[in-house]
Amino acid sequence: MLDLNRAVALALLGFSSGYGYLAYFYHLLPFEKFLSVRPNTMPIGLAIAGIICSLVILIQPQVPEVEGDGTVNRPDAEYLQNPQNYNWGQGIGLLLLAVVYTLSLRGAGFLFSTSAFLVLGGILLGERRYTFLIPISITASVLVWYLVDQVLTVYLRPWPGWVYY
């Protein structure tokens, strides 16, 4: 029987397979062929991780959870039948925040835009420990920028656009 977890795992398997295929056959520039870390290294690793995780979910045996009175507990079916239980505001808010983030990347710079996105996203999801949220968001932004810019040699503008003019 295909429950919610297996349906999502099947969709993830299809997406990861296609993503891995596109990443593997990505045309590298002549000087990129001899780099130790290529622009398609991380996408290939992500595709492999997605394929492994989805296969683990699909292969593991399905054991129904039986409660004390003999009824089978199916939280995913109950959750899908009651759309009013969804956090629609948070989901739509995160989508709008992601759109604003992508539009602000060039003008505000990667470091500020990503830090602001992570802080505002954390606040939107209910995190109230700002002493943890802000430093972790800034550290994550700087680390991602360093890995992409310095290790993968893919240039990202770290600062706002007015700095470069």
mmCIF file with all atom_site columns, C-alpha atoms in Angstrom:
data_model
loop_
_atom_site.group_PDB
_atom_site.id
_atom_site.type_symbol
_atom_site.label_atom_id
_atom_site.label_alt_id
_atom_site.label_comp_id
_atom_site.label_asym_id
_atom_site.label_entity_id
_atom_site.label_seq_id
_atom_site.pdbx_PDB_ins_code
_atom_site.Cartn_x
_atom_site.Cartn_y
_atom_site.Cartn_z
_atom_site.occupancy
_atom_site.B_iso_or_equiv
_atom_site.pdbx_formal_charge
_atom_site.auth_seq_id
_atom_site.auth_comp_id
_atom_site.auth_asym_id
_atom_site.auth_atom_id
_atom_site.pdbx_PDB_model_num
ATOM 1   C CA . MET A 1 1   ? 0.000  0.000  0.000   1.00 0.00 ? 1   MET A CA 1
ATOM 2   C CA . LEU A 1 2   ? 1.296  3.446  -0.911  1.00 0.00 ? 2   LEU A CA 1
ATOM 3   C CA . ASP A 1 3   ? 1.039  5.725  2.129   1.00 0.00 ? 3   ASP A CA 1
ATOM 4   C CA . LEU A 1 4   ? 2.118  9.354  2.351   1.00 0.00 ? 4   LEU A CA 1
ATOM 5   C CA . ASN A 1 5   ? 5.724  8.596  3.295   1.00 0.00 ? 5   ASN A CA 1
ATOM 6   C CA . ARG A 1 6   ? 6.187  6.188  0.399   1.00 0.00 ? 6   ARG A CA 1
ATOM 7   C CA . ALA A 1 7   ? 4.512  8.543  -2.074  1.00 0.00 ? 7   ALA A CA 1
ATOM 8   C CA . VAL A 1 8   ? 6.850  11.361 -1.060  1.00 0.00 ? 8   VAL A CA 1
ATOM 9   C CA . ALA A 1 9   ? 9.825  8.969  -1.199  1.00 0.00 ? 9   ALA A CA 1
ATOM 10  C CA . LEU A 1 10  ? 8.789  7.884  -4.698  1.00 0.00 ? 10  LEU A CA 1
ATOM 11  C CA . ALA A 1 11  ? 8.543  11.517 -5.824  1.00 0.00 ? 11  ALA A CA 1
ATOM 12  C CA . LEU A 1 12  ? 11.945 12.236 -4.223  1.00 0.00 ? 12  LEU A CA 1
ATOM 13  C CA . LEU A 1 13  ? 13.442 9.227  -6.018  1.00 0.00 ? 13  LEU A CA 1
ATOM 14  C CA . GLY A 1 14  ? 12.208 10.512 -9.375  1.00 0.00 ? 14  GLY A CA 1
ATOM 15  C CA . PHE A 1 15  ? 13.401 14.056 -8.694  1.00 0.00 ? 15  PHE A CA 1
ATOM 16  C CA . SER A 1 16  ? 16.800 12.928 -7.387  1.00 0.00 ? 16  SER A CA 1
ATOM 17  C CA . SER A 1 17  ? 17.320 10.607 -10.352 1.00 0.00 ? 17  SER A CA 1
ATOM 18  C CA . GLY A 1 18  ? 16.581 13.371 -12.847 1.00 0.00 ? 18  GLY A CA 1
ATOM 19  C CA . TYR A 1 19  ? 18.678 15.875 -10.889 1.00 0.00 ? 19  TYR A CA 1
ATOM 20  C CA . GLY A 1 20  ? 21.586 13.444 -10.759 1.00 0.00 ? 20  GLY A CA 1
ATOM 21  C CA . TYR A 1 21  ? 21.345 12.734 -14.480 1.00 0.00 ? 21  TYR A CA 1
ATOM 22  C CA . LEU A 1 22  ? 21.405 16.448 -15.320 1.00 0.00 ? 22  LEU A CA 1
ATOM 23  C CA . ALA A 1 23  ? 24.253 17.123 -12.895 1.00 0.00 ? 23  ALA A CA 1
ATOM 24  C CA . TYR A 1 24  ? 26.352 14.223 -14.186 1.00 0.00 ? 24  TYR A CA 1
ATOM 25  C CA . PHE A 1 25  ? 26.052 15.290 -17.823 1.00 0.00 ? 25  PHE A CA 1
ATOM 26  C CA . TYR A 1 26  ? 26.604 18.987 -17.069 1.00 0.00 ? 26  TYR A CA 1
ATOM 27  C CA . HIS A 1 27  ? 29.047 20.379 -19.629 1.00 0.00 ? 27  HIS A CA 1
ATOM 28  C CA . LEU A 1 28  ? 32.153 21.559 -17.845 1.00 0.00 ? 28  LEU A CA 1
ATOM 29  C CA . LEU A 1 29  ? 34.399 24.283 -19.178 1.00 0.00 ? 29  LEU A CA 1
ATOM 30  C CA . PRO A 1 30  ? 37.851 23.108 -20.287 1.00 0.00 ? 30  PRO A CA 1
ATOM 31  C CA . PHE A 1 31  ? 39.637 24.431 -17.188 1.00 0.00 ? 31  PHE A CA 1
ATOM 32  C CA . GLU A 1 32  ? 37.031 22.895 -14.845 1.00 0.00 ? 32  GLU A CA 1
ATOM 33  C CA . LYS A 1 33  ? 37.709 19.313 -15.906 1.00 0.00 ? 33  LYS A CA 1
ATOM 34  C CA . PHE A 1 34  ? 40.875 19.084 -13.816 1.00 0.00 ? 34  PHE A CA 1
ATOM 35  C CA . LEU A 1 35  ? 39.601 20.763 -10.653 1.00 0.00 ? 35  LEU A CA 1
ATOM 36  C CA . SER A 1 36  ? 39.332 18.601 -7.551  1.00 0.00 ? 36  SER A CA 1
ATOM 37  C CA . VAL A 1 37  ? 35.917 20.067 -6.712  1.00 0.00 ? 37  VAL A CA 1
ATOM 38  C CA . ARG A 1 38  ? 33.876 20.800 -9.819  1.00 0.00 ? 38  ARG A CA 1
ATOM 39  C CA . PRO A 1 39  ? 30.673 22.814 -10.113 1.00 0.00 ? 39  PRO A CA 1
ATOM 40  C CA . ASN A 1 40  ? 28.677 19.584 -10.445 1.00 0.00 ? 40  ASN A CA 1
ATOM 41  C CA . THR A 1 41  ? 30.274 17.772 -7.481  1.00 0.00 ? 41  THR A CA 1
ATOM 42  C CA . MET A 1 42  ? 27.777 18.897 -4.853  1.00 0.00 ? 42  MET A CA 1
ATOM 43  C CA . PRO A 1 43  ? 24.694 18.369 -7.033  1.00 0.00 ? 43  PRO A CA 1
ATOM 44  C CA . ILE A 1 44  ? 25.831 14.819 -7.772  1.00 0.00 ? 44  ILE A CA 1
ATOM 45  C CA . GLY A 1 45  ? 26.353 14.203 -4.049  1.00 0.00 ? 45  GLY A CA 1
ATOM 46  C CA . LEU A 1 46  ? 22.913 15.620 -3.236  1.00 0.00 ? 46  LEU A CA 1
ATOM 47  C CA . ALA A 1 47  ? 21.316 13.433 -5.896  1.00 0.00 ? 47  ALA A CA 1
ATOM 48  C CA . ILE A 1 48  ? 23.013 10.317 -4.530  1.00 0.00 ? 48  ILE A CA 1
ATOM 49  C CA . ALA A 1 49  ? 21.931 11.195 -0.973  1.00 0.00 ? 49  ALA A CA 1
ATOM 50  C CA . GLY A 1 50  ? 18.341 11.756 -2.147  1.00 0.00 ? 50  GLY A CA 1
ATOM 51  C CA . ILE A 1 51  ? 18.287 8.449  -4.009  1.00 0.00 ? 51  ILE A CA 1
ATOM 52  C CA . ILE A 1 52  ? 19.669 6.545  -0.991  1.00 0.00 ? 52  ILE A CA 1
ATOM 53  C CA . CYS A 1 53  ? 17.215 8.164  1.459   1.00 0.00 ? 53  CYS A CA 1
ATOM 54  C CA . SER A 1 54  ? 14.211 7.555  -0.769  1.00 0.00 ? 54  SER A CA 1
ATOM 55  C CA . LEU A 1 55  ? 15.213 3.933  -1.399  1.00 0.00 ? 55  LEU A CA 1
ATOM 56  C CA . VAL A 1 56  ? 15.591 3.327  2.340   1.00 0.00 ? 56  VAL A CA 1
ATOM 57  C CA . ILE A 1 57  ? 12.053 4.613  2.917   1.00 0.00 ? 57  ILE A CA 1
ATOM 58  C CA . LEU A 1 58  ? 10.650 2.571  0.024   1.00 0.00 ? 58  LEU A CA 1
ATOM 59  C CA . ILE A 1 59  ? 12.409 -0.664 1.006   1.00 0.00 ? 59  ILE A CA 1
ATOM 60  C CA . GLN A 1 60  ? 11.760 -0.687 4.752   1.00 0.00 ? 60  GLN A CA 1
ATOM 61  C CA . PRO A 1 61  ? 8.825  -2.871 5.799   1.00 0.00 ? 61  PRO A CA 1
ATOM 62  C CA . GLN A 1 62  ? 5.536  -1.157 6.482   1.00 0.00 ? 62  GLN A CA 1
ATOM 63  C CA . VAL A 1 63  ? 4.430  -1.894 10.031  1.00 0.00 ? 63  VAL A CA 1
ATOM 64  C CA . PRO A 1 64  ? 0.997  -0.550 10.998  1.00 0.00 ? 64  PRO A CA 1
ATOM 65  C CA . GLU A 1 65  ? 0.835  1.103  14.393  1.00 0.00 ? 65  GLU A CA 1
ATOM 66  C CA . VAL A 1 66  ? -1.870 -0.664 16.402  1.00 0.00 ? 66  VAL A CA 1
ATOM 67  C CA . GLU A 1 67  ? -3.231 1.106  19.447  1.00 0.00 ? 67  GLU A CA 1
ATOM 68  C CA . GLY A 1 68  ? -4.534 -0.541 22.618  1.00 0.00 ? 68  GLY A CA 1
ATOM 69  C CA . ASP A 1 69  ? -8.109 -0.853 21.355  1.00 0.00 ? 69  ASP A CA 1
ATOM 70  C CA . GLY A 1 70  ? -7.035 -2.643 18.179  1.00 0.00 ? 70  GLY A CA 1
ATOM 71  C CA . THR A 1 71  ? -7.447 0.308  15.771  1.00 0.00 ? 71  THR A CA 1
ATOM 72  C CA . VAL A 1 72  ? -4.722 1.111  13.313  1.00 0.00 ? 72  VAL A CA 1
ATOM 73  C CA . ASN A 1 73  ? -3.192 4.540  13.813  1.00 0.00 ? 73  ASN A CA 1
ATOM 74  C CA . ARG A 1 74  ? -2.706 6.278  10.449  1.00 0.00 ? 74  ARG A CA 1
ATOM 75  C CA . PRO A 1 75  ? -1.700 9.872  11.201  1.00 0.00 ? 75  PRO A CA 1
ATOM 76  C CA . ASP A 1 76  ? -0.812 10.629 7.572   1.00 0.00 ? 76  ASP A CA 1
ATOM 77  C CA . ALA A 1 77  ? -4.268 9.687  6.276   1.00 0.00 ? 77  ALA A CA 1
ATOM 78  C CA . GLU A 1 78  ? -5.960 11.720 9.013   1.00 0.00 ? 78  GLU A CA 1
ATOM 79  C CA . TYR A 1 79  ? -3.670 14.647 8.292   1.00 0.00 ? 79  TYR A CA 1
ATOM 80  C CA . LEU A 1 80  ? -4.468 14.563 4.581   1.00 0.00 ? 80  LEU A CA 1
ATOM 81  C CA . GLN A 1 81  ? -8.225 14.400 5.203   1.00 0.00 ? 81  GLN A CA 1
ATOM 82  C CA . ASN A 1 82  ? -8.202 17.568 7.338   1.00 0.00 ? 82  ASN A CA 1
ATOM 83  C CA . PRO A 1 83  ? -6.637 20.428 5.356   1.00 0.00 ? 83  PRO A CA 1
ATOM 84  C CA . GLN A 1 84  ? -7.666 22.873 8.067   1.00 0.00 ? 84  GLN A CA 1
ATOM 85  C CA . ASN A 1 85  ? -4.888 21.362 10.222  1.00 0.00 ? 85  ASN A CA 1
ATOM 86  C CA . TYR A 1 86  ? -2.232 22.678 7.828   1.00 0.00 ? 86  TYR A CA 1
ATOM 87  C CA . ASN A 1 87  ? -0.227 25.757 8.734   1.00 0.00 ? 87  ASN A CA 1
ATOM 88  C CA . TRP A 1 88  ? -1.236 27.602 5.588   1.00 0.00 ? 88  TRP A CA 1
ATOM 89  C CA . GLY A 1 89  ? -0.047 30.986 6.849   1.00 0.00 ? 89  GLY A CA 1
ATOM 90  C CA . GLN A 1 90  ? 3.449  29.744 7.573   1.00 0.00 ? 90  GLN A CA 1
ATOM 91  C CA . GLY A 1 91  ? 3.709  27.927 4.245   1.00 0.00 ? 91  GLY A CA 1
ATOM 92  C CA . ILE A 1 92  ? 2.540  30.878 2.174   1.00 0.00 ? 92  ILE A CA 1
ATOM 93  C CA . GLY A 1 93  ? 4.678  33.218 4.275   1.00 0.00 ? 93  GLY A CA 1
ATOM 94  C CA . LEU A 1 94  ? 7.783  31.116 3.594   1.00 0.00 ? 94  LEU A CA 1
ATOM 95  C CA . LEU A 1 95  ? 7.022  31.049 -0.135  1.00 0.00 ? 95  LEU A CA 1
ATOM 96  C CA . LEU A 1 96  ? 6.652  34.836 -0.215  1.00 0.00 ? 96  LEU A CA 1
ATOM 97  C CA . LEU A 1 97  ? 9.826  35.206 1.843   1.00 0.00 ? 97  LEU A CA 1
ATOM 98  C CA . ALA A 1 98  ? 11.682 32.975 -0.648  1.00 0.00 ? 98  ALA A CA 1
ATOM 99  C CA . VAL A 1 99  ? 10.479 35.144 -3.549  1.00 0.00 ? 99  VAL A CA 1
ATOM 100 C CA . VAL A 1 100 ? 11.623 38.331 -1.781  1.00 0.00 ? 100 VAL A CA 1
ATOM 101 C CA . TYR A 1 101 ? 14.945 36.623 -1.022  1.00 0.00 ? 101 TYR A CA 1
ATOM 102 C CA . THR A 1 102 ? 15.599 35.754 -4.659  1.00 0.00 ? 102 THR A CA 1
ATOM 103 C CA . LEU A 1 103 ? 14.668 39.248 -5.799  1.00 0.00 ? 103 LEU A CA 1
ATOM 104 C CA . SER A 1 104 ? 16.950 40.874 -3.209  1.00 0.00 ? 104 SER A CA 1
ATOM 105 C CA . LEU A 1 105 ? 20.063 38.762 -3.850  1.00 0.00 ? 105 LEU A CA 1
ATOM 106 C CA . ARG A 1 106 ? 21.597 41.034 -6.463  1.00 0.00 ? 106 ARG A CA 1
ATOM 107 C CA . GLY A 1 107 ? 20.714 44.340 -4.841  1.00 0.00 ? 107 GLY A CA 1
ATOM 108 C CA . ALA A 1 108 ? 21.366 43.525 -1.177  1.00 0.00 ? 108 ALA A CA 1
ATOM 109 C CA . GLY A 1 109 ? 24.168 40.997 -1.620  1.00 0.00 ? 109 GLY A CA 1
ATOM 110 C CA . PHE A 1 110 ? 24.358 37.334 -0.707  1.00 0.00 ? 110 PHE A CA 1
ATOM 111 C CA . LEU A 1 111 ? 25.447 37.704 2.912   1.00 0.00 ? 111 LEU A CA 1
ATOM 112 C CA . PHE A 1 112 ? 22.775 40.201 3.961   1.00 0.00 ? 112 PHE A CA 1
ATOM 113 C CA . SER A 1 113 ? 19.975 38.591 1.924   1.00 0.00 ? 113 SER A CA 1
ATOM 114 C CA . THR A 1 114 ? 20.701 35.067 3.156   1.00 0.00 ? 114 THR A CA 1
ATOM 115 C CA . SER A 1 115 ? 21.121 36.140 6.778   1.00 0.00 ? 115 SER A CA 1
ATOM 116 C CA . ALA A 1 116 ? 17.869 38.109 6.660   1.00 0.00 ? 116 ALA A CA 1
ATOM 117 C CA . PHE A 1 117 ? 16.061 35.199 4.992   1.00 0.00 ? 117 PHE A CA 1
ATOM 118 C CA . LEU A 1 118 ? 17.227 32.750 7.655   1.00 0.00 ? 118 LEU A CA 1
ATOM 119 C CA . VAL A 1 119 ? 16.392 35.092 10.548  1.00 0.00 ? 119 VAL A CA 1
ATOM 120 C CA . LEU A 1 120 ? 12.953 36.045 9.192   1.00 0.00 ? 120 LEU A CA 1
ATOM 121 C CA . GLY A 1 121 ? 12.198 32.431 8.257   1.00 0.00 ? 121 GLY A CA 1
ATOM 122 C CA . GLY A 1 122 ? 13.111 31.300 11.758  1.00 0.00 ? 122 GLY A CA 1
ATOM 123 C CA . ILE A 1 123 ? 10.899 33.974 13.292  1.00 0.00 ? 123 ILE A CA 1
ATOM 124 C CA . LEU A 1 124 ? 8.052  33.009 10.963  1.00 0.00 ? 124 LEU A CA 1
ATOM 125 C CA . LEU A 1 125 ? 8.387  29.363 12.029  1.00 0.00 ? 125 LEU A CA 1
ATOM 126 C CA . GLY A 1 126 ? 8.195  30.334 15.694  1.00 0.00 ? 126 GLY A CA 1
ATOM 127 C CA . GLU A 1 127 ? 11.787 30.594 16.913  1.00 0.00 ? 127 GLU A CA 1
ATOM 128 C CA . ARG A 1 128 ? 12.038 33.194 19.667  1.00 0.00 ? 128 ARG A CA 1
ATOM 129 C CA . ARG A 1 129 ? 15.606 32.672 20.928  1.00 0.00 ? 129 ARG A CA 1
ATOM 130 C CA . TYR A 1 130 ? 17.181 35.537 19.016  1.00 0.00 ? 130 TYR A CA 1
ATOM 131 C CA . THR A 1 131 ? 20.533 35.074 20.756  1.00 0.00 ? 131 THR A CA 1
ATOM 132 C CA . PHE A 1 132 ? 20.842 31.755 18.920  1.00 0.00 ? 132 PHE A CA 1
ATOM 133 C CA . LEU A 1 133 ? 18.956 32.590 15.733  1.00 0.00 ? 133 LEU A CA 1
ATOM 134 C CA . ILE A 1 134 ? 20.922 35.648 14.602  1.00 0.00 ? 134 ILE A CA 1
ATOM 135 C CA . PRO A 1 135 ? 24.504 34.353 15.111  1.00 0.00 ? 135 PRO A CA 1
ATOM 136 C CA . ILE A 1 136 ? 23.666 30.966 13.605  1.00 0.00 ? 136 ILE A CA 1
ATOM 137 C CA . SER A 1 137 ? 22.051 32.603 10.565  1.00 0.00 ? 137 SER A CA 1
ATOM 138 C CA . ILE A 1 138 ? 25.020 34.895 9.985   1.00 0.00 ? 138 ILE A CA 1
ATOM 139 C CA . THR A 1 139 ? 27.508 32.051 10.469  1.00 0.00 ? 139 THR A CA 1
ATOM 140 C CA . ALA A 1 140 ? 25.594 29.794 8.075   1.00 0.00 ? 140 ALA A CA 1
ATOM 141 C CA . SER A 1 141 ? 25.468 32.570 5.452   1.00 0.00 ? 141 SER A CA 1
ATOM 142 C CA . VAL A 1 142 ? 29.201 33.227 5.681   1.00 0.00 ? 142 VAL A CA 1
ATOM 143 C CA . LEU A 1 143 ? 30.031 29.498 5.534   1.00 0.00 ? 143 LEU A CA 1
ATOM 144 C CA . VAL A 1 144 ? 27.823 28.894 2.498   1.00 0.00 ? 144 VAL A CA 1
ATOM 145 C CA . TRP A 1 145 ? 29.302 31.951 0.763   1.00 0.00 ? 145 TRP A CA 1
ATOM 146 C CA . TYR A 1 146 ? 32.835 30.749 1.545   1.00 0.00 ? 146 TYR A CA 1
ATOM 147 C CA . LEU A 1 147 ? 32.162 27.224 0.269   1.00 0.00 ? 147 LEU A CA 1
ATOM 148 C CA . VAL A 1 148 ? 30.505 28.377 -2.940  1.00 0.00 ? 148 VAL A CA 1
ATOM 149 C CA . ASP A 1 149 ? 32.845 31.278 -3.678  1.00 0.00 ? 149 ASP A CA 1
ATOM 150 C CA . GLN A 1 150 ? 36.212 30.019 -2.469  1.00 0.00 ? 150 GLN A CA 1
ATOM 151 C CA . VAL A 1 151 ? 35.950 26.222 -2.661  1.00 0.00 ? 151 VAL A CA 1
ATOM 152 C CA . LEU A 1 152 ? 33.665 25.739 -5.671  1.00 0.00 ? 152 LEU A CA 1
ATOM 153 C CA . THR A 1 153 ? 35.002 28.924 -7.329  1.00 0.00 ? 153 THR A CA 1
ATOM 154 C CA . VAL A 1 154 ? 31.509 30.114 -8.277  1.00 0.00 ? 154 VAL A CA 1
ATOM 155 C CA . TYR A 1 155 ? 31.467 33.870 -7.781  1.00 0.00 ? 155 TYR A CA 1
ATOM 156 C CA . LEU A 1 156 ? 28.721 35.271 -5.538  1.00 0.00 ? 156 LEU A CA 1
ATOM 157 C CA . ARG A 1 157 ? 28.409 38.964 -4.764  1.00 0.00 ? 157 ARG A CA 1
ATOM 158 C CA . PRO A 1 158 ? 28.740 39.056 -0.989  1.00 0.00 ? 158 PRO A CA 1
ATOM 159 C CA . TRP A 1 159 ? 27.959 42.767 -0.598  1.00 0.00 ? 159 TRP A CA 1
ATOM 160 C CA . PRO A 1 160 ? 25.132 45.003 -1.840  1.00 0.00 ? 160 PRO A CA 1
ATOM 161 C CA . GLY A 1 161 ? 25.165 46.168 -5.458  1.00 0.00 ? 161 GLY A CA 1
ATOM 162 C CA . TRP A 1 162 ? 25.985 49.809 -4.638  1.00 0.00 ? 162 TRP A CA 1
ATOM 163 C CA . VAL A 1 163 ? 29.405 48.734 -3.297  1.00 0.00 ? 163 VAL A CA 1
ATOM 164 C CA . TYR A 1 164 ? 30.481 47.654 -6.782  1.00 0.00 ? 164 TYR A CA 1
ATOM 165 C CA . TYR A 1 165 ? 29.584 50.880 -8.592  1.00 0.00 ? 165 TYR A CA 1
#
